[in-house]
Amino acid sequence: MKKYDVIVIGTGAGNIVTDAALDSGLKVAQIEKDKFGGTCLTKGCIPTKVMVTAADVIRNSEEVQKIGIQSQKMKIDWDVLSKRVWQKIDESKEIVEEYKKEKNLDVYQGRAFFVRDKVLKVEYNEGGVSEEITAEIIVLAAGARSRRISLEGMEETSYLTSEDIFGKAWPLKPYKSLIIVGAGAIGTEFAHAFSSFGTKVSVVQFEDRLLPKMDRDISKYLGERFADFGIDVYYNQISKKISQKDGEKILSIEDKLTGEIRELKAEEILVAAGVIPNTDLLELSNTSIQRNAQGWIRTNEFLETSVEGVYAIGDINGHGQLRHKANYEADILVHNLFPAALPPGQVAEGIKPERRFARFEYIPSVTYTYPQVSSIGLSEEEARKQAMEKGWDIRVGYHHYSSTAKGYAMGFEPGDKEDGFIKVIIDAKSKYILGVHIIGAEAGILLQPYASLLGSGRIEHLVYEEDIASEETKKARAMEYSRYLDPHKVTSITEAMTAHPALTELVMWTQYFVPMK
């Protein structure tokens, strides 16, 4: 059996942990079965942002006449866009080659699976299986993958997922028509992108609205804007059957409320029905690592699993499928396990930093539709459901873009269908902010002040999964301690979440890229 100090499975946010362990002089094993860089870089948020940024320019050009600019109809140069998408995805090749040069690192390219607690093997991509490997610290950052739904006719007719599009099924040109099953962040972003590129897009949604995890006012407004752009949305639909005829794919759908059956036809069908954790690939049944009813790995506030020394971060632990949430968790592990690797000035020399814990109530999210959507905290519906138990007096405030001078300068007028808004939900008694929701231009950037505010000040220690506790965690919980993040200090920036990928990273990540003198 080969022994390491640290084993990291996954090369998305897991790379943050790998880098810190190497910087601490430890012997590390890094395991990855797919492209290096994780879902976000290779088949998720970054390549989609390349697409939607181009789409934003096209949509914006359709509305600039209001401010006195005459513009011709724009169209996409698919070859240039494709080159930019794949240039970014192909950075994964550079990442793996750089890691292979590290002296204290063994890179395993294949599927990691447990044979018992804290003992793994790797099924190599090129064939064969490794010897058993183990480590005192094992970090599971193996991510999630697209949920594939079962449809009648799948044996003869296939559909695509986002992994397919950013893989071997990347189209040679924009589709003439496209059916998208699912209207969460992935489905709506693809709908925005392809419709802007001239594709006739139809969205089939099981729920009664777009972005069902968002505030209802946001969902309603986005649905109205999608209709303005000619995107057909079918709500309350069950996808039943897939077939093909005369060069077109056909999706049969059934209305949940009326039972009505209809057929939709398009050049291609994309299923964006959420994600499932890659826990099955790890063969956790051979271990004592516990999962919840949905299959996500159970972790406490210190990212510990039910096996001491094994941690889980990112998509696989079910606390939110967002890269910046995974980065936040990775930073917590680095802080707690590898303090020598922390940025200069963050911790006084020679002093062990206080232990960090995770809080998941205020995770910022941005959906890059047109208009953009951003959110943090509770929706109005969620806040009102909790109001009696919490003793809250709920108040809701709205502010439209057109109400500001800059909004007017951008062409927003009161009552215009393009006039987005911010919605803030508070408890009138305590004046605490419970939730913030924005829809409109640069909503992702506008959300960051709230993300920073809600992530600073006095942070109370909240227990997650009480039955999962190492000895160090038991001591920490017994202390009932909290942490104070002074908004004047750099730690309030280093520990705040910022949506990824977003321009807010320019200001929030400066500490990592500007050498301190």
PDB file of N, CA and C in Angstrom, residues 108-154:
ATOM      1  N   TYR A 108      -2.833  10.824 -10.721  1.00  0.00           N
ATOM      2  CA  TYR A 108      -3.523   9.616 -11.179  1.00  0.00           C
ATOM      3  C   TYR A 108      -4.665  10.039 -12.102  1.00  0.00           C
ATOM      4  N   GLN A 109      -4.657   9.568 -13.321  1.00  0.00           N
ATOM      5  CA  GLN A 109      -5.733   9.869 -14.255  1.00  0.00           C
ATOM      6  C   GLN A 109      -6.625   8.643 -14.399  1.00  0.00           C
ATOM      7  N   GLY A 110      -7.745   8.701 -13.687  1.00  0.00           N
ATOM      8  CA  GLY A 110      -8.663   7.580 -13.675  1.00  0.00           C
ATOM      9  C   GLY A 110      -9.705   7.744 -12.590  1.00  0.00           C
ATOM     10  N   ARG A 111     -10.504   6.709 -12.388  1.00  0.00           N
ATOM     11  CA  ARG A 111     -11.598   6.758 -11.413  1.00  0.00           C
ATOM     12  C   ARG A 111     -11.125   6.229 -10.064  1.00  0.00           C
ATOM     13  N   ALA A 112     -11.227   7.065  -9.040  1.00  0.00           N
ATOM     14  CA  ALA A 112     -10.901   6.638  -7.684  1.00  0.00           C
ATOM     15  C   ALA A 112     -12.097   5.907  -7.083  1.00  0.00           C
ATOM     16  N   PHE A 113     -11.821   4.828  -6.368  1.00  0.00           N
ATOM     17  CA  PHE A 113     -12.901   4.144  -5.656  1.00  0.00           C
ATOM     18  C   PHE A 113     -12.357   3.565  -4.355  1.00  0.00           C
ATOM     19  N   PHE A 114     -13.218   3.549  -3.340  1.00  0.00           N
ATOM     20  CA  PHE A 114     -12.822   3.053  -2.034  1.00  0.00           C
ATOM     21  C   PHE A 114     -12.910   1.528  -1.986  1.00  0.00           C
ATOM     22  N   VAL A 115     -11.949   0.923  -1.299  1.00  0.00           N
ATOM     23  CA  VAL A 115     -12.034  -0.509  -0.992  1.00  0.00           C
ATOM     24  C   VAL A 115     -12.398  -0.716   0.476  1.00  0.00           C
ATOM     25  N   ARG A 116     -12.092   0.283   1.301  1.00  0.00           N
ATOM     26  CA  ARG A 116     -12.527   0.345   2.701  1.00  0.00           C
ATOM     27  C   ARG A 116     -12.240   1.767   3.189  1.00  0.00           C
ATOM     28  N   ASP A 117     -12.561   2.047   4.454  1.00  0.00           N
ATOM     29  CA  ASP A 117     -12.354   3.392   4.982  1.00  0.00           C
ATOM     30  C   ASP A 117     -10.913   3.863   4.782  1.00  0.00           C
ATOM     31  N   LYS A 118     -10.791   5.017   4.114  1.00  0.00           N
ATOM     32  CA  LYS A 118      -9.508   5.687   3.923  1.00  0.00           C
ATOM     33  C   LYS A 118      -8.512   4.917   3.072  1.00  0.00           C
ATOM     34  N   VAL A 119      -8.990   3.892   2.359  1.00  0.00           N
ATOM     35  CA  VAL A 119      -8.130   3.142   1.438  1.00  0.00           C
ATOM     36  C   VAL A 119      -8.789   3.139   0.062  1.00  0.00           C
ATOM     37  N   LEU A 120      -8.021   3.540  -0.947  1.00  0.00           N
ATOM     38  CA  LEU A 120      -8.539   3.701  -2.305  1.00  0.00           C
ATOM     39  C   LEU A 120      -7.713   2.926  -3.315  1.00  0.00           C
ATOM     40  N   LYS A 121      -8.323   2.691  -4.450  1.00  0.00           N
ATOM     41  CA  LYS A 121      -7.609   2.280  -5.659  1.00  0.00           C
ATOM     42  C   LYS A 121      -8.041   3.213  -6.789  1.00  0.00           C
ATOM     43  N   VAL A 122      -7.286   3.202  -7.880  1.00  0.00           N
ATOM     44  CA  VAL A 122      -7.622   4.007  -9.045  1.00  0.00           C
ATOM     45  C   VAL A 122      -7.719   3.108 -10.263  1.00  0.00           C
ATOM     46  N   GLU A 123      -8.867   3.172 -10.928  1.00  0.00           N
ATOM     47  CA  GLU A 123      -9.051   2.480 -12.203  1.00  0.00           C
ATOM     48  C   GLU A 123      -8.576   3.429 -13.300  1.00  0.00           C
ATOM     49  N   TYR A 124      -7.397   3.142 -13.864  1.00  0.00           N
ATOM     50  CA  TYR A 124      -6.778   4.070 -14.806  1.00  0.00           C
ATOM     51  C   TYR A 124      -7.606   4.208 -16.085  1.00  0.00           C
ATOM     52  N   ASN A 125      -7.624   5.426 -16.625  1.00  0.00           N
ATOM     53  CA  ASN A 125      -8.346   5.669 -17.880  1.00  0.00           C
ATOM     54  C   ASN A 125      -7.824   4.805 -19.012  1.00  0.00           C
ATOM     55  N   GLU A 126      -6.518   4.548 -19.008  1.00  0.00           N
ATOM     56  CA  GLU A 126      -5.926   3.757 -20.101  1.00  0.00           C
ATOM     57  C   GLU A 126      -5.968   2.254 -19.829  1.00  0.00           C
ATOM     58  N   GLY A 127      -6.575   1.871 -18.689  1.00  0.00           N
ATOM     59  CA  GLY A 127      -6.693   0.457 -18.364  1.00  0.00           C
ATOM     60  C   GLY A 127      -5.838   0.076 -17.177  1.00  0.00           C
ATOM     61  N   GLY A 128      -6.293  -0.912 -16.441  1.00  0.00           N
ATOM     62  CA  GLY A 128      -5.550  -1.373 -15.276  1.00  0.00           C
ATOM     63  C   GLY A 128      -5.998  -0.664 -14.004  1.00  0.00           C
ATOM     64  N   VAL A 129      -5.548  -1.199 -12.869  1.00  0.00           N
ATOM     65  CA  VAL A 129      -5.932  -0.666 -11.564  1.00  0.00           C
ATOM     66  C   VAL A 129      -4.676  -0.471 -10.729  1.00  0.00           C
ATOM     67  N   SER A 130      -4.642   0.617  -9.965  1.00  0.00           N
ATOM     68  CA  SER A 130      -3.478   0.931  -9.136  1.00  0.00           C
ATOM     69  C   SER A 130      -3.421   0.035  -7.906  1.00  0.00           C
ATOM     70  N   GLU A 131      -2.303   0.107  -7.206  1.00  0.00           N
ATOM     71  CA  GLU A 131      -2.215  -0.503  -5.884  1.00  0.00           C
ATOM     72  C   GLU A 131      -3.071   0.306  -4.910  1.00  0.00           C
ATOM     73  N   GLU A 132      -3.274  -0.201  -3.718  1.00  0.00           N
ATOM     74  CA  GLU A 132      -4.022   0.533  -2.704  1.00  0.00           C
ATOM     75  C   GLU A 132      -3.228   1.754  -2.269  1.00  0.00           C
ATOM     76  N   ILE A 133      -3.953   2.853  -2.063  1.00  0.00           N
ATOM     77  CA  ILE A 133      -3.326   4.085  -1.567  1.00  0.00           C
ATOM     78  C   ILE A 133      -4.136   4.602  -0.382  1.00  0.00           C
ATOM     79  N   THR A 134      -3.469   5.316   0.511  1.00  0.00           N
ATOM     80  CA  THR A 134      -4.136   5.849   1.693  1.00  0.00           C
ATOM     81  C   THR A 134      -3.462   7.153   2.105  1.00  0.00           C
ATOM     82  N   ALA A 135      -4.118   7.892   3.009  1.00  0.00           N
ATOM     83  CA  ALA A 135      -3.568   9.147   3.510  1.00  0.00           C
ATOM     84  C   ALA A 135      -4.290   9.516   4.800  1.00  0.00           C
ATOM     85  N   GLU A 136      -3.629  10.325   5.610  1.00  0.00           N
ATOM     86  CA  GLU A 136      -4.264  10.836   6.825  1.00  0.00           C
ATOM     87  C   GLU A 136      -5.418  11.766   6.478  1.00  0.00           C
ATOM     88  N   ILE A 137      -5.232  12.542   5.409  1.00  0.00           N
ATOM     89  CA  ILE A 137      -6.258  13.493   4.966  1.00  0.00           C
ATOM     90  C   ILE A 137      -6.693  13.108   3.555  1.00  0.00           C
ATOM     91  N   ILE A 138      -7.989  12.889   3.372  1.00  0.00           N
ATOM     92  CA  ILE A 138      -8.549  12.615   2.049  1.00  0.00           C
ATOM     93  C   ILE A 138      -9.661  13.622   1.789  1.00  0.00           C
ATOM     94  N   VAL A 139      -9.577  14.301   0.651  1.00  0.00           N
ATOM     95  CA  VAL A 139     -10.572  15.321   0.301  1.00  0.00           C
ATOM     96  C   VAL A 139     -11.335  14.863  -0.934  1.00  0.00           C
ATOM     97  N   LEU A 140     -12.637  14.730  -0.773  1.00  0.00           N
ATOM     98  CA  LEU A 140     -13.512  14.313  -1.869  1.00  0.00           C
ATOM     99  C   LEU A 140     -14.074  15.565  -2.536  1.00  0.00           C
ATOM    100  N   ALA A 141     -13.605  15.842  -3.742  1.00  0.00           N
ATOM    101  CA  ALA A 141     -14.069  16.996  -4.511  1.00  0.00           C
ATOM    102  C   ALA A 141     -14.409  16.511  -5.921  1.00  0.00           C
ATOM    103  N   ALA A 142     -15.131  15.385  -5.956  1.00  0.00           N
ATOM    104  CA  ALA A 142     -15.366  14.676  -7.225  1.00  0.00           C
ATOM    105  C   ALA A 142     -16.565  15.182  -8.001  1.00  0.00           C
ATOM    106  N   GLY A 143     -17.273  16.171  -7.470  1.00  0.00           N
ATOM    107  CA  GLY A 143     -18.287  16.865  -8.245  1.00  0.00           C
ATOM    108  C   GLY A 143     -19.572  16.095  -8.496  1.00  0.00           C
ATOM    109  N   ALA A 144     -20.251  16.526  -9.551  1.00  0.00           N
ATOM    110  CA  ALA A 144     -21.550  15.965  -9.940  1.00  0.00           C
ATOM    111  C   ALA A 144     -21.609  15.913 -11.455  1.00  0.00           C
ATOM    112  N   ARG A 145     -22.649  15.286 -11.967  1.00  0.00           N
ATOM    113  CA  ARG A 145     -22.832  15.203 -13.418  1.00  0.00           C
ATOM    114  C   ARG A 145     -24.302  15.400 -13.755  1.00  0.00           C
ATOM    115  N   SER A 146     -24.580  15.657 -15.024  1.00  0.00           N
ATOM    116  CA  SER A 146     -25.952  15.924 -15.452  1.00  0.00           C
ATOM    117  C   SER A 146     -26.856  14.732 -15.166  1.00  0.00           C
ATOM    118  N   ARG A 147     -28.050  15.042 -14.690  1.00  0.00           N
ATOM    119  CA  ARG A 147     -29.057  14.002 -14.487  1.00  0.00           C
ATOM    120  C   ARG A 147     -29.652  13.634 -15.849  1.00  0.00           C
ATOM    121  N   ARG A 148     -29.612  12.380 -16.175  1.00  0.00           N
ATOM    122  CA  ARG A 148     -30.189  11.912 -17.437  1.00  0.00           C
ATOM    123  C   ARG A 148     -31.564  11.321 -17.158  1.00  0.00           C
ATOM    124  N   ILE A 149     -32.573  11.856 -17.807  1.00  0.00           N
ATOM    125  CA  ILE A 149     -33.936  11.400 -17.582  1.00  0.00           C
ATOM    126  C   ILE A 149     -34.271  10.248 -18.523  1.00  0.00           C
ATOM    127  N   SER A 150     -35.180   9.401 -18.095  1.00  0.00           N
ATOM    128  CA  SER A 150     -35.584   8.252 -18.902  1.00  0.00           C
ATOM    129  C   SER A 150     -36.778   8.630 -19.766  1.00  0.00           C
ATOM    130  N   LEU A 151     -36.653   8.432 -21.065  1.00  0.00           N
ATOM    131  CA  LEU A 151     -37.720   8.731 -22.011  1.00  0.00           C
ATOM    132  C   LEU A 151     -37.981   7.516 -22.901  1.00  0.00           C
ATOM    133  N   GLU A 152     -39.220   7.294 -23.214  1.00  0.00           N
ATOM    134  CA  GLU A 152     -39.548   6.257 -24.176  1.00  0.00           C
ATOM    135  C   GLU A 152     -38.919   6.607 -25.523  1.00  0.00           C
ATOM    136  N   GLY A 153     -38.300   5.654 -26.156  1.00  0.00           N
ATOM    137  CA  GLY A 153     -37.670   5.896 -27.453  1.00  0.00           C
ATOM    138  C   GLY A 153     -36.204   6.243 -27.393  1.00  0.00           C
ATOM    139  N   MET A 154     -35.629   6.240 -26.190  1.00  0.00           N
ATOM    140  CA  MET A 154     -34.211   6.612 -26.058  1.00  0.00           C
ATOM    141  C   MET A 154     -33.280   5.642 -26.768  1.00  0.00           C
TER     142      MET A 154
END
